[in-house]
Short mmCIF file of C-alpha atoms in Angstrom, two decimals:
data_model
loop_
_atom_site.label_atom_id
_atom_site.label_comp_id
_atom_site.label_asym_id
_atom_site.label_seq_id
_atom_site.Cartn_x
_atom_site.Cartn_y
_atom_site.Cartn_z
CA UNK X 172 -18.75 2.89 0.41
CA UNK X 173 -15.34 4.34 0.34
CA UNK X 174 -13.53 6.56 -2.27
CA UNK X 175 -11.01 4.26 -4.36
CA UNK X 176 -8.09 6.59 -5.66
CA UNK X 177 -6.48 3.34 -7.66
CA UNK X 178 -4.63 6.11 -9.65
CA UNK X 179 -3.67 9.76 -9.63
CA UNK X 180 -2.63 11.28 -13.25
CA UNK X 181 0.54 12.78 -13.42
CA UNK X 182 1.51 15.28 -16.03
CA UNK X 183 4.56 15.57 -18.00
CA UNK X 184 4.90 18.76 -17.15
CA UNK X 185 4.93 18.03 -12.92
CA UNK X 186 2.09 20.47 -12.77
CA UNK X 187 0.90 18.57 -9.91
CA UNK X 188 -1.93 20.48 -8.30
CA UNK X 189 -4.61 19.25 -9.25
CA UNK X 190 -4.54 15.91 -7.43
CA UNK X 191 -3.88 17.61 -4.83
CA UNK X 192 -8.13 17.39 -4.18
CA UNK X 193 -8.67 13.90 -4.65
CA UNK X 194 -5.82 13.13 -2.09
CA UNK X 195 -7.71 15.23 0.38
CA UNK X 196 -11.17 13.09 0.06
CA UNK X 197 -9.26 9.62 0.50
CA UNK X 198 -7.23 11.59 3.51
CA UNK X 199 -10.54 11.01 5.67
CA UNK X 200 -11.16 7.62 5.28
CA UNK X 201 -7.80 5.85 4.50
CA UNK X 202 -6.29 4.32 7.52
CA UNK X 203 -3.76 5.97 9.26
CA UNK X 204 -2.24 3.18 12.08
CA UNK X 205 1.17 2.69 12.88
CA UNK X 206 3.59 -0.22 11.14
CA UNK X 207 4.69 -2.65 12.65
CA UNK X 208 3.12 -1.51 15.38
CA UNK X 209 1.24 -3.19 18.73
CA UNK X 210 -1.96 -1.67 19.62
CA UNK X 211 -4.20 -2.57 22.77
CA UNK X 212 -6.19 -3.79 21.36
CA UNK X 213 -4.61 -6.71 20.45
CA UNK X 214 -3.79 -5.99 16.16
CA UNK X 215 -0.95 -4.57 14.48
CA UNK X 216 -1.58 -2.62 12.33
CA UNK X 217 -0.12 -1.03 9.24
CA UNK X 218 -0.09 2.79 7.69
CA UNK X 219 3.15 3.31 6.32
CA UNK X 220 3.98 5.81 3.38
CA UNK X 221 3.73 3.30 0.52
CA UNK X 222 4.00 5.22 -3.38
CA UNK X 223 2.95 2.67 -6.29
CA UNK X 224 4.50 4.26 -9.96
CA UNK X 225 2.51 2.35 -12.78
CA UNK X 226 3.60 4.07 -15.87
CA UNK X 227 3.87 2.20 -19.12
CA UNK X 228 6.50 -0.28 -19.31
CA UNK X 229 7.46 -0.53 -15.59
CA UNK X 230 6.16 -0.79 -11.83
CA UNK X 231 8.18 1.98 -9.42
CA UNK X 232 7.39 1.51 -6.32
CA UNK X 233 9.25 2.80 -2.84
CA UNK X 234 8.19 2.46 0.87
CA UNK X 235 10.16 3.64 4.16
CA UNK X 236 11.16 1.38 6.94
CA UNK X 237 10.33 2.28 10.74
CA UNK X 238 8.25 0.32 13.36
CA UNK X 239 6.55 2.87 13.96
CA UNK X 240 6.54 5.00 17.69
CA UNK X 241 10.74 2.36 17.89
CA UNK X 242 13.32 2.86 17.27
CA UNK X 243 14.04 0.43 14.70
CA UNK X 244 14.59 1.41 10.69
CA UNK X 245 14.50 -2.41 9.08
CA UNK X 246 11.08 -2.79 8.93
CA UNK X 247 10.75 -4.72 5.50
CA UNK X 248 7.24 -3.25 3.43
CA UNK X 249 7.64 -4.48 -0.08
CA UNK X 250 6.77 -7.92 0.28
CA UNK X 251 8.27 -9.26 -3.57
CA UNK X 252 5.97 -12.59 -4.46
CA UNK X 253 8.67 -14.16 -7.19
CA UNK X 254 10.91 -12.50 -9.02
CA UNK X 255 7.19 -10.46 -11.33
CA UNK X 256 5.14 -10.03 -8.71
CA UNK X 257 4.49 -7.83 -5.20
CA UNK X 258 2.57 -6.14 -3.13
CA UNK X 259 2.85 -3.33 0.15
CA UNK X 260 -0.16 -2.98 2.66
CA UNK X 261 -1.66 -0.63 5.01
CA UNK X 262 -4.84 -1.23 7.55
CA UNK X 263 -5.12 -3.77 9.59
CA UNK X 264 -2.71 -6.67 9.03
CA UNK X 265 -2.46 -8.92 11.45
CA UNK X 266 -3.19 -9.88 15.40
CA UNK X 267 -0.08 -9.73 18.32
CA UNK X 268 1.25 -12.82 19.37
CA UNK X 269 0.36 -16.02 20.55
CA UNK X 270 -2.96 -15.36 18.53
CA UNK X 271 -1.82 -16.12 15.93
CA UNK X 272 -4.60 -16.43 13.14
CA UNK X 273 -4.28 -13.02 10.96
CA UNK X 274 -0.92 -12.58 8.79
CA UNK X 275 -2.58 -10.23 5.60
CA UNK X 276 1.37 -10.37 4.18
CA UNK X 277 2.01 -14.62 5.38
CA UNK X 278 -1.71 -14.91 4.03
CA UNK X 279 0.55 -13.12 -0.06
CA UNK X 280 3.31 -15.22 0.58
CA UNK X 281 0.60 -19.13 0.92
CA UNK X 282 -1.53 -18.02 -1.21
CA UNK X 283 1.37 -16.81 -3.93
CA UNK X 284 3.14 -20.38 -3.26
CA UNK X 285 -0.13 -22.32 -3.99
CA UNK X 286 -0.74 -21.06 -6.85
CA UNK X 287 2.19 -21.26 -8.24
CA UNK X 288 2.31 -24.69 -8.77
CA UNK X 289 -0.94 -24.65 -11.02
CA UNK X 290 -0.20 -24.17 -14.73
CA UNK X 291 -0.26 -20.74 -15.60
CA UNK X 292 -2.87 -19.06 -16.45
CA UNK X 293 -5.05 -15.95 -17.91
CA UNK X 294 -4.57 -13.76 -15.11
CA UNK X 295 -1.66 -15.36 -12.45
CA UNK X 296 -1.98 -12.34 -10.44
CA UNK X 297 -5.38 -12.28 -10.47
CA UNK X 298 -5.32 -15.85 -9.01
CA UNK X 299 -3.25 -15.71 -5.97
CA UNK X 300 -5.21 -12.22 -5.04
CA UNK X 301 -8.84 -14.71 -5.35
CA UNK X 302 -6.77 -17.04 -3.32
CA UNK X 303 -5.52 -14.09 -0.94
CA UNK X 304 -8.56 -12.90 -0.68
CA UNK X 305 -9.98 -16.39 -0.08
CA UNK X 306 -7.24 -16.91 2.92
CA UNK X 307 -7.02 -13.77 4.77
CA UNK X 308 -10.96 -13.69 4.96
CA UNK X 309 -11.36 -17.00 8.19
CA UNK X 310 -9.10 -15.27 9.47
CA UNK X 311 -10.90 -11.68 9.55
CA UNK X 312 -14.24 -13.57 10.48
CA UNK X 313 -11.83 -14.93 13.75
CA UNK X 314 -10.90 -11.17 14.86
CA UNK X 315 -14.63 -10.35 14.64
CA UNK X 316 -15.00 -13.08 17.18
CA UNK X 317 -13.08 -12.73 19.31
CA UNK X 318 -12.73 -9.17 19.43
CA UNK X 319 -16.10 -7.25 18.78
CA UNK X 320 -15.69 -4.20 20.45
CA UNK X 321 -12.17 -3.88 20.13
CA UNK X 322 -11.40 -3.71 16.87
CA UNK X 323 -12.91 -1.06 15.07
CA UNK X 324 -11.41 1.24 17.64
CA UNK X 325 -9.08 3.76 15.89
CA UNK X 326 -10.20 2.00 12.54
CA UNK X 327 -10.32 4.32 9.92
CA UNK X 328 -14.39 3.53 8.77
CA UNK X 329 -14.71 0.93 5.96
CA UNK X 330 -11.76 0.23 5.51
CA UNK X 331 -9.78 -2.32 7.76
CA UNK X 332 -7.04 -3.25 5.35
CA UNK X 333 -5.06 -1.81 1.54
CA UNK X 334 -3.80 -3.89 -0.13
CA UNK X 335 -1.37 -3.64 -3.74
CA UNK X 336 -0.40 -5.80 -6.01
CA UNK X 337 1.39 -5.81 -8.77
CA UNK X 338 3.07 -8.12 -11.55
CA UNK X 339 3.78 -9.46 -15.25
CA UNK X 340 2.23 -12.09 -16.52
CA UNK X 341 3.40 -15.07 -18.91
CA UNK X 342 2.77 -12.20 -22.07
CA UNK X 343 4.65 -10.24 -20.00
CA UNK X 344 2.44 -7.45 -19.88
CA UNK X 345 1.69 -5.46 -16.59
CA UNK X 346 -1.44 -5.90 -13.79
CA UNK X 347 -2.27 -3.68 -11.01
CA UNK X 348 -5.24 -4.32 -8.66
CA UNK X 349 -5.87 -2.95 -5.91
CA UNK X 350 -7.75 -4.89 -2.63
CA UNK X 351 -10.04 -2.77 -0.08
CA UNK X 352 -11.33 -4.88 2.79
CA UNK X 353 -14.18 -3.05 4.10
CA UNK X 354 -16.83 -4.35 6.18
CA UNK X 355 -20.64 -3.98 6.32
CA UNK X 356 -23.23 -4.73 9.64
CA UNK X 357 -25.74 -6.52 9.72
CA UNK X 358 -29.17 -6.66 12.64
CA UNK X 359 -29.70 -9.91 14.09
CA UNK X 360 -31.81 -11.88 16.55
CA UNK X 361 -34.94 -9.91 17.45
CA UNK X 362 -35.41 -7.08 20.56
CA UNK X 363 -34.28 -7.38 22.99
CA UNK X 364 -31.01 -9.73 21.78
CA UNK X 365 -30.50 -7.50 18.96
CA UNK X 366 -27.46 -7.55 17.76
CA UNK X 367 -24.91 -5.54 14.71
CA UNK X 368 -22.97 -7.93 13.07
CA UNK X 369 -19.69 -7.66 11.50
CA UNK X 370 -18.90 -9.06 7.89
CA UNK X 371 -15.86 -9.35 5.34
CA UNK X 372 -16.79 -7.60 2.19
CA UNK X 373 -12.94 -7.79 -0.15
CA UNK X 374 -13.30 -4.76 -2.72
CA UNK X 375 -10.96 -6.50 -5.78
CA UNK X 376 -10.45 -3.24 -8.57
CA UNK X 377 -8.63 -4.33 -11.75
CA UNK X 378 -5.03 -0.63 -11.97
CA UNK X 379 -5.22 -0.41 -15.33
CA UNK X 380 -2.53 1.37 -16.84
CA UNK X 381 -3.49 5.08 -18.95
CA UNK X 382 -1.44 6.94 -20.74
CA UNK X 383 -1.20 9.69 -18.36
CA UNK X 384 0.90 7.85 -16.06
CA UNK X 385 -0.33 7.22 -11.77
CA UNK X 386 0.97 7.53 -8.96
CA UNK X 387 -0.48 6.65 -5.29
CA UNK X 388 0.55 7.63 -1.58
CA UNK X 389 -1.33 5.26 0.31
CA UNK X 390 -1.26 5.16 3.97
CA UNK X 391 -0.83 6.77 7.52
CA UNK X 392 -1.86 11.09 6.55
CA UNK X 393 1.58 12.19 6.26
CA UNK X 394 1.98 10.26 2.83
CA UNK X 395 0.65 14.32 1.46
CA UNK X 396 4.10 15.47 1.81
CA UNK X 397 5.09 13.26 -0.99
CA UNK X 398 2.38 15.31 -3.99
CA UNK X 399 4.53 18.54 -2.09
CA UNK X 400 7.36 17.51 -3.60
CA UNK X 401 5.98 17.19 -7.17
CA UNK X 402 3.91 19.45 -7.64
CA UNK X 403 6.82 21.78 -6.05
CA UNK X 404 5.27 25.17 -5.27
CA UNK X 405 6.12 25.47 -1.62
CA UNK X 406 8.80 27.12 -1.46
CA UNK X 407 10.24 23.83 0.34
CA UNK X 408 9.11 21.24 -2.55
CA UNK X 409 11.00 24.43 -5.13
CA UNK X 410 14.19 24.30 -2.78
CA UNK X 411 13.75 20.66 -2.59
CA UNK X 412 13.18 19.66 -5.77
CA UNK X 413 15.87 21.99 -6.87
CA UNK X 414 18.25 19.57 -4.67
CA UNK X 415 17.03 16.61 -6.48
CA UNK X 416 17.70 18.34 -9.93
CA UNK X 417 21.12 18.98 -8.96
CA UNK X 418 22.14 15.40 -7.91
CA UNK X 419 21.13 13.57 -10.18
CA UNK X 420 22.12 15.60 -13.45
CA UNK X 421 25.65 15.68 -12.43
CA UNK X 422 24.59 11.26 -12.58
CA UNK X 423 24.12 10.87 -17.28
CA UNK X 424 23.66 7.57 -16.01
CA UNK X 425 20.43 8.29 -12.91
CA UNK X 426 16.74 7.47 -13.28
CA UNK X 427 15.37 10.65 -13.07
CA UNK X 428 11.80 9.07 -13.28
CA UNK X 429 12.37 6.22 -10.49
CA UNK X 430 14.68 8.95 -8.25
CA UNK X 431 11.84 11.34 -8.39
CA UNK X 432 9.35 8.86 -6.42
CA UNK X 433 11.98 9.12 -3.88
CA UNK X 434 12.79 12.24 -3.35
CA UNK X 435 9.55 12.69 -3.24
CA UNK X 436 8.68 10.05 -0.55
CA UNK X 437 12.16 10.99 2.02
CA UNK X 438 10.86 14.73 1.84
CA UNK X 439 7.42 13.50 3.28
CA UNK X 440 9.71 11.96 6.33
CA UNK X 441 10.86 15.02 6.39
CA UNK X 442 8.63 17.14 6.33
CA UNK X 443 6.18 14.88 8.54
CA UNK X 444 4.17 15.68 11.21
CA UNK X 445 3.99 12.23 12.95
CA UNK X 446 8.26 11.61 12.72
CA UNK X 447 7.16 8.33 15.22
CA UNK X 448 5.32 5.88 12.57
CA UNK X 449 7.65 7.21 9.19
CA UNK X 450 11.45 6.73 9.52
CA UNK X 451 14.53 5.97 5.80
CA UNK X 452 15.96 4.73 4.16
CA UNK X 453 13.38 4.19 1.39
CA UNK X 454 13.25 0.71 -0.42
CA UNK X 455 12.69 1.24 -4.65
CA UNK X 456 12.09 -1.44 -6.89
CA UNK X 457 10.63 -1.10 -10.92
CA UNK X 458 8.88 -4.09 -12.45
CA UNK X 459 9.55 -3.48 -16.38
CA UNK X 460 7.05 -4.63 -18.29
CA UNK X 461 8.87 -8.18 -19.82
CA UNK X 462 10.69 -7.85 -16.13
CA UNK X 463 11.44 -8.94 -13.30
CA UNK X 464 11.88 -7.66 -9.71
CA UNK X 465 14.64 -5.64 -10.02
CA UNK X 466 15.72 -3.59 -6.20
CA UNK X 467 16.90 0.16 -7.22
CA UNK X 468 17.68 0.23 -3.21
CA UNK X 469 16.79 -2.41 -0.24
CA UNK X 470 18.20 -3.26 2.82
CA UNK X 471 20.25 -5.89 3.50
CA UNK X 472 17.76 -7.87 5.58
CA UNK X 473 15.22 -7.35 3.28
CA UNK X 474 14.21 -10.46 1.01
CA UNK X 475 14.91 -10.42 -2.69
CA UNK X 476 12.42 -11.42 -3.85
#
């Protein structure tokens, strides 16, 4: 089972260097494919950079906009579920048309629609997560059957898909869950007809608030640039932070913490080793305790809720 970096501690003095080691470990196991990219094996993969911060009173979520390996910069990578929940994902997210037997984002929408019609429970977000897992499991199993070999080509070991769900419950409290959709093989039939059969194994991990706060960049390996900016110890990161502080200090109404996350992702995009996979603009939203989704920046083509 892979490392699960649910949350990385963030110092209020902005000393982020201590976060580099767990991120480097995580890079070895997180999916590093492109969003959305029609691969030769017939699957659409998502390895965008998404940054989620779970603070005391809100979630802050930022995502890039590039459709990988194209000149399109209009991808909507933050999916609101109503006005009090959201989900972001990376990994195997869909099958190519016309074989539409897997669509992880559509499954999130239908799961939310199914749960919202039922009486509010103690944790409606968890109900949506569980319904989503139930919905995508047969879809992945169908994919296993259709292409048992090609399905695993160029795929990170263990994690097929990583999804982060966040929301506000009926009491106004913030909740988060990270779902690691993994797989394992069972040995079936006797020799000489022995087969290794893949099986889906989703792990739902509660993401609880920690008073140290937590920032988690997820997706393709260039996400390391997010932490480089936040740490500010390299010359280019120090320059980028200085430019950021100059801009935000001129506006007393600026939401500095949210804009810092945006600037960190923009810097990661500017410094990318694989610029064909990610790009501006950065969509930015927040979900406050007791509140609803508020977009700080959203492309016109992306749904508000």
